[in-house]
């Protein structure tokens, strides 16, 4: 029963200038849930991509069921019943769920007529029911929420009959509810005999769901242990190589003048339906206001509206640093007075084909720091970028590297570093630590607090309650586009906030 | 003018429309495949020209139009493989390679035509052309017979080509793979589809159809090759792909629309009562193309990975 289904031996993979995996040994037992932990850029995604045939290792051997195998392409991996859910979704939004799932399955000349598609839909529907995923095969992927897309990704893998399931940070984009549903689901799969490799940065998830854990650091395995014989603190230390403060020390805030004052903000979505329904609040200098809520309750639109990035917006009043802003110059004013860490780093936070240093100066490229007489100052930009890279501990071989080559967490750090360095009066932060490791999360949290202590007013939007409570001075709860309450940021309120997030306006009444 | 004259004028234009649109239909439907797979082949003009020249040369020496067609087909395969090698395998910039193809296509066909044909003393450079088919009764229907039933086989092939292309693109596993490779190559890759292989196939399809479109010029419309005789048709076919929203039917409709302007130009030119210098009329199809492209500026729908080489 406990014979290894998979053994990876001495896997080495280098990219120009970077060693991503330096002799990794990994053993996965049949039927277990094996968590893979490690800092951003530790080499987790690369290791799994090798297993899935996306990269060819420089050296090393992979044994599946005791047999040495070579996996040259994802096609080989699928044929060997290995399935992978990628850190960044691999779904084409203009196609339907079913079309995404059957990509590559049939020989080219197969005619996809009504009957064939009907059979596919039937098979997807029955799998979806069997595993309680609730996926509609005929739906176009562009219409699905992030959580639903995640389930399509998993269904894709199940449909092709995987024995070994690789999940690369599947919970990073999920709401807490969706995440705990996913974890339960993984347990069910394990009972049915599936083996899962599960990458995450959330230690409580590791403790909750995995049988064993392997920790990677700097492309090497630090150790593998049974989950029940370890604890989060020990794991954090293994990952980072030092003690991690799991609790932040937060001074009492001393709020000053309002930097952002909004009254009756309304936003409509592309279909003309109201998604933010008359929101009013104030953020003062030197305080952090947290917006808690289950994702999809209007937070994204609220953030875009404040950043001036959405069209269908109306408000009675919008003040930035004491000045009234009209609808028309919202974008310009917002850019002048505030900085913005957007929720989707790849879509809004950076230009993927640009280098790391170009991404650092995306907004300030014309300031005298980086340009003189209309010419970019290469040397200044370079040394500035090198400083930022050092300060934020960003893993990159050189600042001239394309940002697309960085690991997900390191991409996020570039965005955070850039925005924090603008020293704005008002800072809008949406999911700042999505996909970054605990060491880096701690660091980013410290940086955000330092900005607050320096007098910046901060609006923090996060679906992660831990983060909300760790950073905020006050908490607003958003539900279906309305702010349904304000609470002090006090751990005793966690439960109450949780209930309000689910729509209970007045939990004390019951 | 009375009704009969107007009717004759309009039917005259319509009768020439399909014929004028035929090379555009071949090329643009082919290019739909290439672009849907993520490769923009700007070299259509050059490929069409070389296709026209090779078809002519083969037909001239063999005396067989069908061998001429076969020569165009091989030309298409070779040039398609070459284009794919540069853009897919070597990942060179697609626009640059396309432009090189156009320059080389024009130069080489012109040079060869001159040194093989013009410098020799053949008594005639003409070749026989594909005859217009005639259908019992149908061809004789007034107006309609002229508009629909008096073309050569190469024109009628488009009746089969377009629905077939649409079927392949939307109703087969191959077509699904093509569309996914052009929209989200990485997703296709993770599903075991070879992005390079699909792009090679689609570029070759596009190149073959374009070369055949070129062959229609020499084997059916003119009976001889003329230097740079495609005169921008390759570019207009590219525009038809965009205007047609990257679908075979759309590209065909756009080609027919541009065909109307070619026909109009010919027709007005042929009439003796010219009000305008004929150069103004010749510009018509190109002006129509520009206007058409301006009108689609805001319409989305281009394949997302168009023009971007894929690196795994
Ligand atoms: N295609 C590539 N080209 C060059 N370098 C790469 C490429 N892919 C990954 N790397 C580098 O390899 C290292 C390991 O990256 P990997 O994506 O495996 O990290 P990770 O452990 O998954 O991190 P994260 O938690 O941030 O996702 C990083 O330093 C990254 O910059
Ligand atoms: Mg990763």
Short mmCIF file of C-alpha atoms in Angstrom, two decimals, chain A:
data_model
loop_
_atom_site.label_atom_id
_atom_site.label_comp_id
_atom_site.label_asym_id
_atom_site.label_seq_id
_atom_site.Cartn_x
_atom_site.Cartn_y
_atom_site.Cartn_z
CA UNK A 1 0.00 0.00 0.00
CA UNK A 2 2.71 2.44 0.93
CA UNK A 3 5.00 1.69 -1.97
CA UNK A 4 6.08 4.91 -3.70
CA UNK A 5 4.06 5.79 -6.77
CA UNK A 6 6.69 8.33 -7.75
CA UNK A 7 10.35 8.91 -7.12
CA UNK A 8 12.28 11.85 -8.51
CA UNK A 9 16.01 11.38 -8.17
CA UNK A 10 18.67 14.06 -8.36
CA UNK A 11 16.67 16.38 -10.57
CA UNK A 12 18.72 19.30 -11.84
CA UNK A 13 17.29 22.11 -13.92
CA UNK A 14 19.04 25.32 -14.83
CA UNK A 15 17.88 28.34 -16.76
CA UNK A 16 20.33 30.91 -18.08
CA UNK A 17 21.68 32.47 -14.91
CA UNK A 18 19.46 30.56 -12.47
CA UNK A 19 19.59 27.09 -10.99
CA UNK A 20 15.95 26.28 -10.32
CA UNK A 21 16.45 22.71 -9.07
CA UNK A 22 19.81 21.54 -7.80
CA UNK A 23 19.58 17.80 -7.25
CA UNK A 24 16.07 17.33 -5.89
CA UNK A 25 15.02 14.00 -4.43
CA UNK A 26 11.34 13.47 -3.84
CA UNK A 27 9.38 10.37 -2.97
CA UNK A 28 5.59 10.27 -3.10
CA UNK A 29 3.62 7.37 -1.62
CA UNK A 30 0.58 5.93 -3.28
CA UNK A 31 -2.65 7.49 -2.03
CA UNK A 32 -1.12 10.22 0.09
CA UNK A 33 -1.57 13.94 0.02
CA UNK A 34 1.92 15.30 -0.11
CA UNK A 35 2.40 18.99 0.55
CA UNK A 36 5.26 20.81 -1.16
CA UNK A 37 6.37 23.90 0.68
CA UNK A 38 8.96 26.51 -0.09
CA UNK A 39 9.63 30.18 -0.49
CA UNK A 40 8.93 32.04 -3.69
CA UNK A 41 11.36 30.88 -6.31
CA UNK A 42 12.37 27.79 -4.35
CA UNK A 43 11.72 25.72 -7.46
CA UNK A 44 8.38 24.08 -6.71
CA UNK A 45 6.67 24.98 -9.97
CA UNK A 46 9.72 24.08 -12.02
CA UNK A 47 9.98 20.67 -10.33
CA UNK A 48 6.34 19.93 -10.99
CA UNK A 49 6.57 21.23 -14.55
CA UNK A 50 9.36 18.73 -15.13
CA UNK A 51 7.11 15.98 -13.84
CA UNK A 52 4.39 17.16 -16.21
CA UNK A 53 6.71 17.30 -19.22
CA UNK A 54 6.73 21.07 -19.67
CA UNK A 55 10.44 21.25 -18.97
CA UNK A 56 13.11 18.67 -19.63
CA UNK A 57 15.51 18.30 -16.69
CA UNK A 58 19.26 18.71 -17.29
CA UNK A 59 19.82 15.51 -15.39
CA UNK A 60 18.06 13.18 -12.98
CA UNK A 61 15.67 10.27 -13.20
CA UNK A 62 11.95 9.90 -12.61
CA UNK A 63 10.51 6.57 -11.50
CA UNK A 64 6.80 5.97 -11.82
CA UNK A 65 5.58 2.81 -10.08
CA UNK A 66 9.19 1.74 -9.78
CA UNK A 67 9.92 2.04 -13.50
CA UNK A 68 12.27 4.72 -14.79
CA UNK A 69 10.40 6.87 -17.28
CA UNK A 70 11.06 9.88 -19.47
CA UNK A 71 8.39 12.52 -19.87
CA UNK A 72 9.05 14.64 -22.92
CA UNK A 73 5.79 16.51 -23.18
CA UNK A 74 2.49 16.96 -21.36
CA UNK A 75 1.13 14.39 -23.78
CA UNK A 76 3.41 11.77 -22.22
CA UNK A 77 2.40 12.89 -18.74
CA UNK A 78 -1.31 12.62 -19.53
CA UNK A 79 -0.74 9.17 -21.02
CA UNK A 80 0.99 8.13 -17.79
CA UNK A 81 -2.02 9.38 -15.83
CA UNK A 82 -0.33 12.40 -14.35
CA UNK A 83 -2.50 15.52 -14.18
CA UNK A 84 -1.61 19.04 -13.21
CA UNK A 85 -3.57 22.10 -12.16
CA UNK A 86 -1.31 25.06 -12.89
CA UNK A 87 -0.55 28.06 -10.72
CA UNK A 88 -1.90 30.31 -13.46
CA UNK A 89 -5.02 28.81 -14.99
CA UNK A 90 -4.72 27.07 -18.33
CA UNK A 91 -8.18 27.76 -19.67
CA UNK A 92 -9.13 29.54 -22.89
CA UNK A 93 -11.98 31.88 -21.96
CA UNK A 94 -13.60 32.00 -25.40
CA UNK A 95 -14.12 28.24 -25.44
CA UNK A 96 -16.68 26.29 -23.45
CA UNK A 97 -15.85 24.20 -20.43
CA UNK A 98 -16.22 21.03 -22.46
CA UNK A 99 -14.04 22.31 -25.30
CA UNK A 100 -11.33 23.21 -22.83
CA UNK A 101 -11.53 19.77 -21.29
CA UNK A 102 -11.34 17.75 -24.52
CA UNK A 103 -8.52 19.79 -26.06
CA UNK A 104 -6.00 17.38 -27.44
CA UNK A 105 -8.05 14.32 -26.57
CA UNK A 106 -9.34 13.26 -29.97
CA UNK A 107 -7.35 12.55 -33.14
CA UNK A 108 -7.38 15.54 -35.50
CA UNK A 109 -9.90 14.16 -37.97
CA UNK A 110 -12.54 13.48 -35.33
CA UNK A 111 -15.80 15.22 -36.14
CA UNK A 112 -17.23 17.02 -33.15
CA UNK A 113 -20.89 16.68 -34.00
CA UNK A 114 -23.87 17.04 -31.69
CA UNK A 115 -23.73 13.42 -30.68
CA UNK A 116 -20.03 13.42 -29.81
CA UNK A 117 -20.32 16.69 -27.90
CA UNK A 118 -23.40 15.29 -26.18
CA UNK A 119 -21.42 12.29 -24.99
CA UNK A 120 -18.64 14.53 -23.72
CA UNK A 121 -21.11 16.75 -21.88
CA UNK A 122 -22.71 13.68 -20.35
CA UNK A 123 -19.38 12.35 -19.13
CA UNK A 124 -18.38 15.71 -17.68
CA UNK A 125 -21.75 16.13 -16.00
CA UNK A 126 -21.60 12.71 -14.38
CA UNK A 127 -18.03 13.24 -13.16
CA UNK A 128 -19.02 16.64 -11.88
CA UNK A 129 -21.94 15.15 -9.98
CA UNK A 130 -19.91 12.25 -8.69
CA UNK A 131 -17.41 14.64 -7.16
CA UNK A 132 -19.90 17.36 -6.31
CA UNK A 133 -18.19 19.98 -8.44
CA UNK A 134 -21.27 21.56 -10.00
CA UNK A 135 -19.70 22.38 -13.36
CA UNK A 136 -21.81 23.09 -16.44
CA UNK A 137 -20.00 21.66 -19.49
CA UNK A 138 -21.72 24.00 -21.93
CA UNK A 139 -20.79 27.22 -20.11
CA UNK A 140 -18.27 29.53 -21.68
CA UNK A 141 -15.22 29.80 -19.41
CA UNK A 142 -15.20 33.61 -19.60
CA UNK A 143 -18.48 33.57 -17.66
CA UNK A 144 -17.14 31.56 -14.74
CA UNK A 145 -15.91 32.87 -11.42
CA UNK A 146 -12.38 32.12 -10.34
CA UNK A 147 -13.61 29.38 -8.00
CA UNK A 148 -15.57 27.74 -10.79
CA UNK A 149 -12.59 27.93 -13.12
CA UNK A 150 -10.55 26.17 -10.48
CA UNK A 151 -13.11 23.36 -10.41
CA UNK A 152 -12.99 23.13 -14.20
CA UNK A 153 -9.22 22.72 -13.96
CA UNK A 154 -9.64 19.87 -11.50
CA UNK A 155 -12.36 18.31 -13.58
CA UNK A 156 -10.08 18.48 -16.59
CA UNK A 157 -7.54 16.37 -14.76
CA UNK A 158 -10.12 13.90 -13.43
CA UNK A 159 -11.67 13.58 -16.88
CA UNK A 160 -8.39 12.40 -18.33
CA UNK A 161 -8.15 9.83 -15.59
CA UNK A 162 -5.24 10.93 -13.43
CA UNK A 163 -3.77 8.74 -10.70
CA UNK A 164 -1.34 11.40 -9.67
CA UNK A 165 -2.68 14.88 -9.23
CA UNK A 166 -0.44 17.94 -9.00
CA UNK A 167 -2.02 21.11 -7.65
CA UNK A 168 0.12 24.24 -7.83
CA UNK A 169 -1.19 26.75 -5.29
CA UNK A 170 -4.80 25.90 -5.93
CA UNK A 171 -6.10 27.88 -2.98
CA UNK A 172 -4.25 31.13 -3.68
CA UNK A 173 -7.16 32.59 -5.59
CA UNK A 174 -10.01 30.98 -3.68
CA UNK A 175 -12.19 32.41 -0.97
CA UNK A 176 -11.80 30.75 2.44
CA UNK A 177 -15.06 28.90 1.88
CA UNK A 178 -14.01 27.65 -1.55
CA UNK A 179 -10.61 26.71 -0.19
CA UNK A 180 -11.98 24.59 2.62
CA UNK A 181 -14.33 22.93 0.16
CA UNK A 182 -11.36 22.10 -2.03
CA UNK A 183 -9.42 20.64 0.88
CA UNK A 184 -12.33 18.39 1.81
CA UNK A 185 -12.52 17.36 -1.78
CA UNK A 186 -8.84 16.41 -1.82
CA UNK A 187 -9.45 14.22 1.22
CA UNK A 188 -12.26 12.46 -0.65
CA UNK A 189 -10.00 11.89 -3.62
CA UNK A 190 -7.33 10.43 -1.36
CA UNK A 191 -9.89 7.99 0.03
CA UNK A 192 -10.62 6.93 -3.55
CA UNK A 193 -6.94 6.12 -3.96
CA UNK A 194 -5.70 9.19 -5.81
CA UNK A 195 -2.30 10.57 -4.97
CA UNK A 196 -1.96 14.31 -4.67
CA UNK A 197 0.98 16.68 -4.64
CA UNK A 198 -0.22 19.93 -3.18
CA UNK A 199 1.74 23.20 -3.32
CA UNK A 200 0.69 25.99 -1.00
CA UNK A 201 2.03 28.83 1.08
CA UNK A 202 -0.61 28.43 3.76
CA UNK A 203 0.71 26.39 6.64
CA UNK A 204 -2.70 25.78 8.20
CA UNK A 205 -3.78 24.11 4.96
CA UNK A 206 -0.73 21.89 5.09
CA UNK A 207 -1.52 20.90 8.67
CA UNK A 208 -5.17 20.32 7.85
CA UNK A 209 -4.98 18.20 4.74
CA UNK A 210 -1.58 16.63 4.08
CA UNK A 211 -0.09 13.33 5.18
CA UNK A 212 3.50 14.35 4.61
CA UNK A 213 5.38 17.53 3.77
CA UNK A 214 8.50 18.21 1.79
CA UNK A 215 10.19 21.57 2.12
CA UNK A 216 12.24 23.04 -0.71
CA UNK A 217 14.63 25.88 -0.35
CA UNK A 218 16.81 27.35 -3.07
CA UNK A 219 16.22 24.42 -5.38
CA UNK A 220 17.07 21.80 -2.79
CA UNK A 221 15.07 19.56 -0.50
CA UNK A 222 15.52 20.61 3.10
CA UNK A 223 13.56 17.71 4.45
CA UNK A 224 10.47 15.55 4.33
CA UNK A 225 8.38 14.77 7.39
CA UNK A 226 5.10 13.33 8.56
CA UNK A 227 2.63 16.15 9.01
CA UNK A 228 1.44 14.99 12.41
CA UNK A 229 4.98 15.05 13.74
CA UNK A 230 5.55 18.71 12.89
CA UNK A 231 3.99 22.11 13.46
CA UNK A 232 3.63 25.38 11.55
CA UNK A 233 6.43 27.11 13.39
CA UNK A 234 8.91 24.35 12.61
CA UNK A 235 7.81 24.27 8.96
CA UNK A 236 8.19 28.02 8.65
CA UNK A 237 11.68 27.79 10.02
CA UNK A 238 12.57 25.02 7.59
CA UNK A 239 11.27 27.09 4.70
CA UNK A 240 12.84 30.40 5.48
CA UNK A 241 15.88 29.26 7.40
CA UNK A 242 15.16 31.52 10.36
CA UNK A 243 12.42 32.07 12.93
CA UNK A 244 9.40 33.74 11.37
CA UNK A 245 7.35 36.13 13.44
CA UNK A 246 3.94 34.65 13.04
CA UNK A 247 2.40 37.60 14.84
CA UNK A 248 3.04 41.12 13.76
CA UNK A 249 3.71 43.81 16.24
CA UNK A 250 1.37 46.66 15.48
CA UNK A 251 1.57 50.02 17.19
CA UNK A 252 -1.60 51.88 17.93
CA UNK A 253 -2.63 54.04 14.98
CA UNK A 254 -2.76 57.79 15.24
CA UNK A 255 -5.08 58.81 12.41
CA UNK A 256 -4.86 62.30 11.01
CA UNK A 257 -6.71 64.15 8.25
CA UNK A 258 -8.88 62.16 5.83
CA UNK A 259 -6.96 61.25 2.66
CA UNK A 260 -9.86 59.51 0.97
CA UNK A 261 -13.48 60.40 1.55
CA UNK A 262 -16.14 58.80 -0.56
CA UNK A 263 -19.85 59.16 -0.34
CA UNK A 264 -22.46 57.14 -2.14
CA UNK A 265 -20.18 55.44 -4.65
CA UNK A 266 -22.02 53.34 -7.18
CA UNK A 267 -20.60 51.03 -9.84
CA UNK A 268 -22.32 49.02 -12.53
CA UNK A 269 -20.82 46.00 -14.24
CA UNK A 270 -20.55 45.37 -17.98
CA UNK A 271 -24.14 44.14 -18.08
CA UNK A 272 -25.39 47.28 -16.36
CA UNK A 273 -26.17 45.60 -13.06
CA UNK A 274 -25.21 47.43 -9.88
CA UNK A 275 -22.24 45.79 -8.16
CA UNK A 276 -21.31 48.53 -5.73
CA UNK A 277 -24.48 50.03 -4.30
CA UNK A 278 -23.88 53.32 -2.62
CA UNK A 279 -20.75 52.94 -0.52
CA UNK A 280 -19.52 55.70 1.79
CA UNK A 281 -16.43 55.74 3.97
CA UNK A 282 -13.34 57.67 4.94
CA UNK A 283 -9.71 56.67 5.22
CA UNK A 284 -7.51 58.91 7.36
CA UNK A 285 -3.80 59.48 7.12
CA UNK A 286 -1.92 56.99 9.23
CA UNK A 287 -4.59 54.32 9.48
CA UNK A 288 -5.35 51.06 7.72
CA UNK A 289 -8.96 50.40 6.90
CA UNK A 290 -9.63 46.79 6.04
CA UNK A 291 -12.43 45.72 3.73
CA UNK A 292 -13.41 42.15 4.57
CA UNK A 293 -15.68 40.13 2.39
CA UNK A 294 -16.12 36.95 0.43
CA UNK A 295 -14.70 37.59 -3.03
CA UNK A 296 -17.25 38.58 -5.63
CA UNK A 297 -19.13 40.97 -3.37
CA UNK A 298 -18.00 44.08 -5.21
CA UNK A 299 -14.50 44.49 -3.81
CA UNK A 300 -12.80 44.25 -7.19
CA UNK A 301 -15.08 46.89 -8.66
CA UNK A 302 -14.71 49.08 -5.59
CA UNK A 303 -10.95 48.97 -5.98
CA UNK A 304 -11.07 49.66 -9.73
CA UNK A 305 -13.45 52.56 -9.15
CA UNK A 306 -11.16 54.16 -6.59
CA UNK A 307 -8.20 53.72 -8.92
CA UNK A 308 -10.23 55.34 -11.69
CA UNK A 309 -9.96 52.25 -13.86
CA UNK A 310 -13.62 51.54 -14.46
CA UNK A 311 -16.09 53.49 -16.56
CA UNK A 312 -19.54 53.10 -15.12
CA UNK A 313 -19.03 54.94 -11.84
CA UNK A 314 -21.10 57.54 -10.03
CA UNK A 315 -20.70 59.23 -6.65
CA UNK A 316 -21.94 62.18 -4.64
CA UNK A 317 -18.53 63.08 -3.42
CA UNK A 318 -14.99 61.83 -3.94
CA UNK A 319 -12.14 63.54 -2.09
CA UNK A 320 -8.46 62.68 -2.36
CA UNK A 321 -6.12 64.37 0.09
CA UNK A 322 -8.74 66.98 0.80
CA UNK A 323 -9.43 67.88 -2.84
CA UNK A 324 -12.68 67.19 -4.61
CA UNK A 325 -12.30 64.99 -7.63
CA UNK A 326 -14.78 64.90 -10.48
CA UNK A 327 -15.77 61.86 -12.41
CA UNK A 328 -13.77 63.02 -15.40
CA UNK A 329 -10.38 63.46 -13.84
CA UNK A 330 -10.69 60.57 -11.44
CA UNK A 331 -8.09 58.49 -13.25
CA UNK A 332 -5.50 61.26 -13.34
CA UNK A 333 -6.12 62.37 -9.76
CA UNK A 334 -6.02 58.82 -8.52
CA UNK A 335 -2.74 58.26 -10.26
CA UNK A 336 -1.30 61.45 -8.79
CA UNK A 337 -2.39 60.99 -5.22
CA UNK A 338 -2.44 57.27 -4.69
CA UNK A 339 -0.66 54.03 -5.34
CA UNK A 340 -2.42 50.82 -6.22
CA UNK A 341 -1.48 47.19 -5.73
CA UNK A 342 -3.97 45.44 -8.00
CA UNK A 343 -5.49 42.07 -7.28
CA UNK A 344 -4.46 40.37 -10.51
CA UNK A 345 -0.77 40.99 -10.90
CA UNK A 346 -0.45 39.55 -14.40
CA UNK A 347 -3.44 41.40 -15.84
CA UNK A 348 -2.99 44.81 -14.28
CA UNK A 349 0.20 44.97 -12.28
CA UNK A 350 2.89 44.50 -14.84
CA UNK A 351 3.88 44.17 -18.45
CA UNK A 352 4.89 40.54 -18.82
CA UNK A 353 7.29 40.83 -21.76
CA UNK A 354 9.15 43.71 -20.07
CA UNK A 355 12.23 43.30 -17.92
CA UNK A 356 12.16 43.51 -14.15
CA UNK A 357 13.72 46.97 -14.14
CA UNK A 358 11.31 48.26 -16.78
CA UNK A 359 8.49 47.06 -14.62
CA UNK A 360 9.94 48.88 -11.65
CA UNK A 361 9.77 52.24 -13.44
CA UNK A 362 6.47 51.70 -15.27
CA UNK A 363 4.86 54.65 -13.53
CA UNK A 364 7.77 56.92 -12.78
CA UNK A 365 9.76 56.50 -15.98
CA UNK A 366 9.59 60.18 -16.81
CA UNK A 367 10.61 61.47 -13.40
CA UNK A 368 14.06 63.09 -13.18
CA UNK A 369 15.23 60.09 -11.19
CA UNK A 370 14.97 57.89 -14.27
CA UNK A 371 15.01 60.20 -17.27
CA UNK A 372 16.86 63.28 -18.37
CA UNK A 373 15.89 65.34 -21.44
CA UNK A 374 13.59 62.55 -22.51
CA UNK A 375 16.28 59.88 -22.40
CA UNK A 376 16.11 57.03 -19.93
CA UNK A 377 19.03 56.92 -17.55
CA UNK A 378 20.06 53.31 -17.90
CA UNK A 379 22.61 53.28 -15.12
CA UNK A 380 20.31 55.00 -12.60
CA UNK A 381 17.44 52.67 -13.44
CA UNK A 382 19.69 49.68 -13.13
CA UNK A 383 21.12 50.52 -9.76
CA UNK A 384 17.70 51.57 -8.45
CA UNK A 385 16.29 48.21 -9.58
CA UNK A 386 19.16 46.32 -8.02
CA UNK A 387 18.50 48.07 -4.72
CA UNK A 388 14.81 47.23 -4.84
CA UNK A 389 15.60 43.62 -5.69
CA UNK A 390 17.90 43.42 -2.71
CA UNK A 391 15.53 45.19 -0.36
CA UNK A 392 12.57 42.99 -1.23
CA UNK A 393 14.67 39.87 -1.61
CA UNK A 394 13.39 39.21 -5.12
CA UNK A 395 14.84 36.10 -6.75
CA UNK A 396 16.09 37.06 -10.17
CA UNK A 397 19.35 36.42 -11.99
CA UNK A 398 19.56 39.99 -13.27
CA UNK A 399 17.24 42.99 -13.34
CA UNK A 400 17.25 42.85 -17.13
CA UNK A 401 15.48 39.48 -17.04
CA UNK A 402 11.94 39.30 -18.41
CA UNK A 403 9.49 39.46 -15.53
CA UNK A 404 7.54 36.60 -17.11
CA UNK A 405 10.37 34.27 -16.09
CA UNK A 406 10.05 35.05 -12.39
CA UNK A 407 8.14 32.78 -10.06
CA UNK A 408 4.63 33.94 -9.22
CA UNK A 409 5.52 35.22 -5.78
CA UNK A 410 8.51 37.13 -7.04
CA UNK A 411 6.37 38.83 -9.68
CA UNK A 412 4.06 39.95 -6.88
CA UNK A 413 7.01 41.34 -4.95
CA UNK A 414 8.03 43.50 -7.90
CA UNK A 415 4.57 45.06 -8.00
CA UNK A 416 4.49 45.63 -4.24
CA UNK A 417 7.98 47.11 -4.25
CA UNK A 418 7.12 49.52 -7.05
CA UNK A 419 3.89 50.76 -5.53
CA UNK A 420 5.21 51.17 -2.00
CA UNK A 421 8.11 53.20 -3.32
CA UNK A 422 5.80 55.87 -4.70
CA UNK A 423 5.17 57.11 -1.14
CA UNK A 424 1.63 58.10 -1.86
CA UNK A 425 -0.74 59.90 0.46
CA UNK A 426 -3.24 57.16 -0.12
CA UNK A 427 -2.48 53.52 -0.80
CA UNK A 428 -4.99 51.10 -2.24
CA UNK A 429 -4.03 47.51 -1.61
CA UNK A 430 -5.98 44.61 -3.03
CA UNK A 431 -4.88 41.10 -2.04
CA UNK A 432 -1.26 42.16 -1.51
CA UNK A 433 0.10 38.79 -0.49
CA UNK A 434 -1.69 36.54 -2.93
CA UNK A 435 0.74 33.78 -3.80
CA UNK A 436 3.68 34.97 -1.76
CA UNK A 437 5.41 32.91 0.87
CA UNK A 438 5.21 33.45 4.61
CA UNK A 439 8.59 35.10 4.90
CA UNK A 440 7.69 37.54 2.16
CA UNK A 441 4.19 38.01 3.53
CA UNK A 442 5.67 39.00 6.84
CA UNK A 443 7.94 41.43 5.03
CA UNK A 444 5.18 42.96 2.92
CA UNK A 445 3.00 43.32 6.00
CA UNK A 446 5.80 45.12 7.77
CA UNK A 447 6.25 47.41 4.80
CA UNK A 448 2.56 48.24 4.70
CA UNK A 449 2.59 48.99 8.41
CA UNK A 450 5.66 51.15 7.96
CA UNK A 451 3.83 53.14 5.30
CA UNK A 452 0.98 53.61 7.73
CA UNK A 453 3.31 54.76 10.45
CA UNK A 454 4.80 57.17 7.95
CA UNK A 455 1.39 58.77 7.61
CA UNK A 456 -0.11 57.09 4.57
CA UNK A 457 -3.81 56.29 4.63
CA UNK A 458 -4.35 52.73 3.48
CA UNK A 459 -7.37 50.86 2.22
CA UNK A 460 -6.72 47.13 2.41
CA UNK A 461 -9.01 44.80 0.54
CA UNK A 462 -8.51 41.13 1.28
CA UNK A 463 -10.51 37.95 1.38
CA UNK A 464 -8.01 36.58 3.89
CA UNK A 465 -9.37 37.30 7.35
CA UNK A 466 -6.01 36.61 8.95
CA UNK A 467 -4.50 39.39 6.89
CA UNK A 468 -7.37 41.78 7.61
CA UNK A 469 -7.02 41.33 11.33
CA UNK A 470 -3.24 41.41 11.28
CA UNK A 471 -3.09 44.80 9.56
CA UNK A 472 -6.28 46.80 9.91
CA UNK A 473 -7.15 49.44 12.47
CA UNK A 474 -10.81 49.36 11.51
CA UNK A 475 -12.72 46.80 9.51
CA UNK A 476 -15.52 47.38 7.03
CA UNK A 477 -17.50 44.36 5.96
CA UNK A 478 -18.72 44.32 2.37
CA UNK A 479 -21.59 42.13 1.26
CA UNK A 480 -23.34 42.20 -2.10
CA UNK A 481 -21.93 45.60 -2.95
CA UNK A 482 -22.85 47.29 0.31
CA UNK A 483 -20.86 48.00 3.42
CA UNK A 484 -22.96 46.37 6.07
CA UNK A 485 -20.96 47.24 9.13
CA UNK A 486 -17.84 48.64 10.69
CA UNK A 487 -15.97 46.97 13.54
CA UNK A 488 -12.81 47.56 15.49
CA UNK A 489 -9.95 45.28 14.52
CA UNK A 490 -9.91 43.03 17.50
CA UNK A 491 -9.42 39.26 17.40
CA UNK A 492 -12.50 38.79 19.54
CA UNK A 493 -14.46 40.01 16.53
CA UNK A 494 -13.28 37.32 14.11
CA UNK A 495 -16.39 35.23 14.41
CA UNK A 496 -18.67 38.21 14.08
CA UNK A 497 -16.91 39.41 10.95
CA UNK A 498 -17.16 35.90 9.52
CA UNK A 499 -20.90 35.91 10.05
CA UNK A 500 -21.30 39.36 8.55
CA UNK A 501 -19.30 38.32 5.51
CA UNK A 502 -21.90 35.64 4.98
CA UNK A 503 -24.61 38.32 4.98
CA UNK A 504 -25.77 38.55 8.62
CA UNK A 505 -26.13 42.27 9.07
CA UNK A 506 -26.52 42.23 12.78
CA UNK A 507 -25.04 39.08 14.30
CA UNK A 508 -25.42 40.33 17.88
CA UNK A 509 -29.17 40.28 17.67
CA UNK A 510 -29.39 36.49 17.69
#
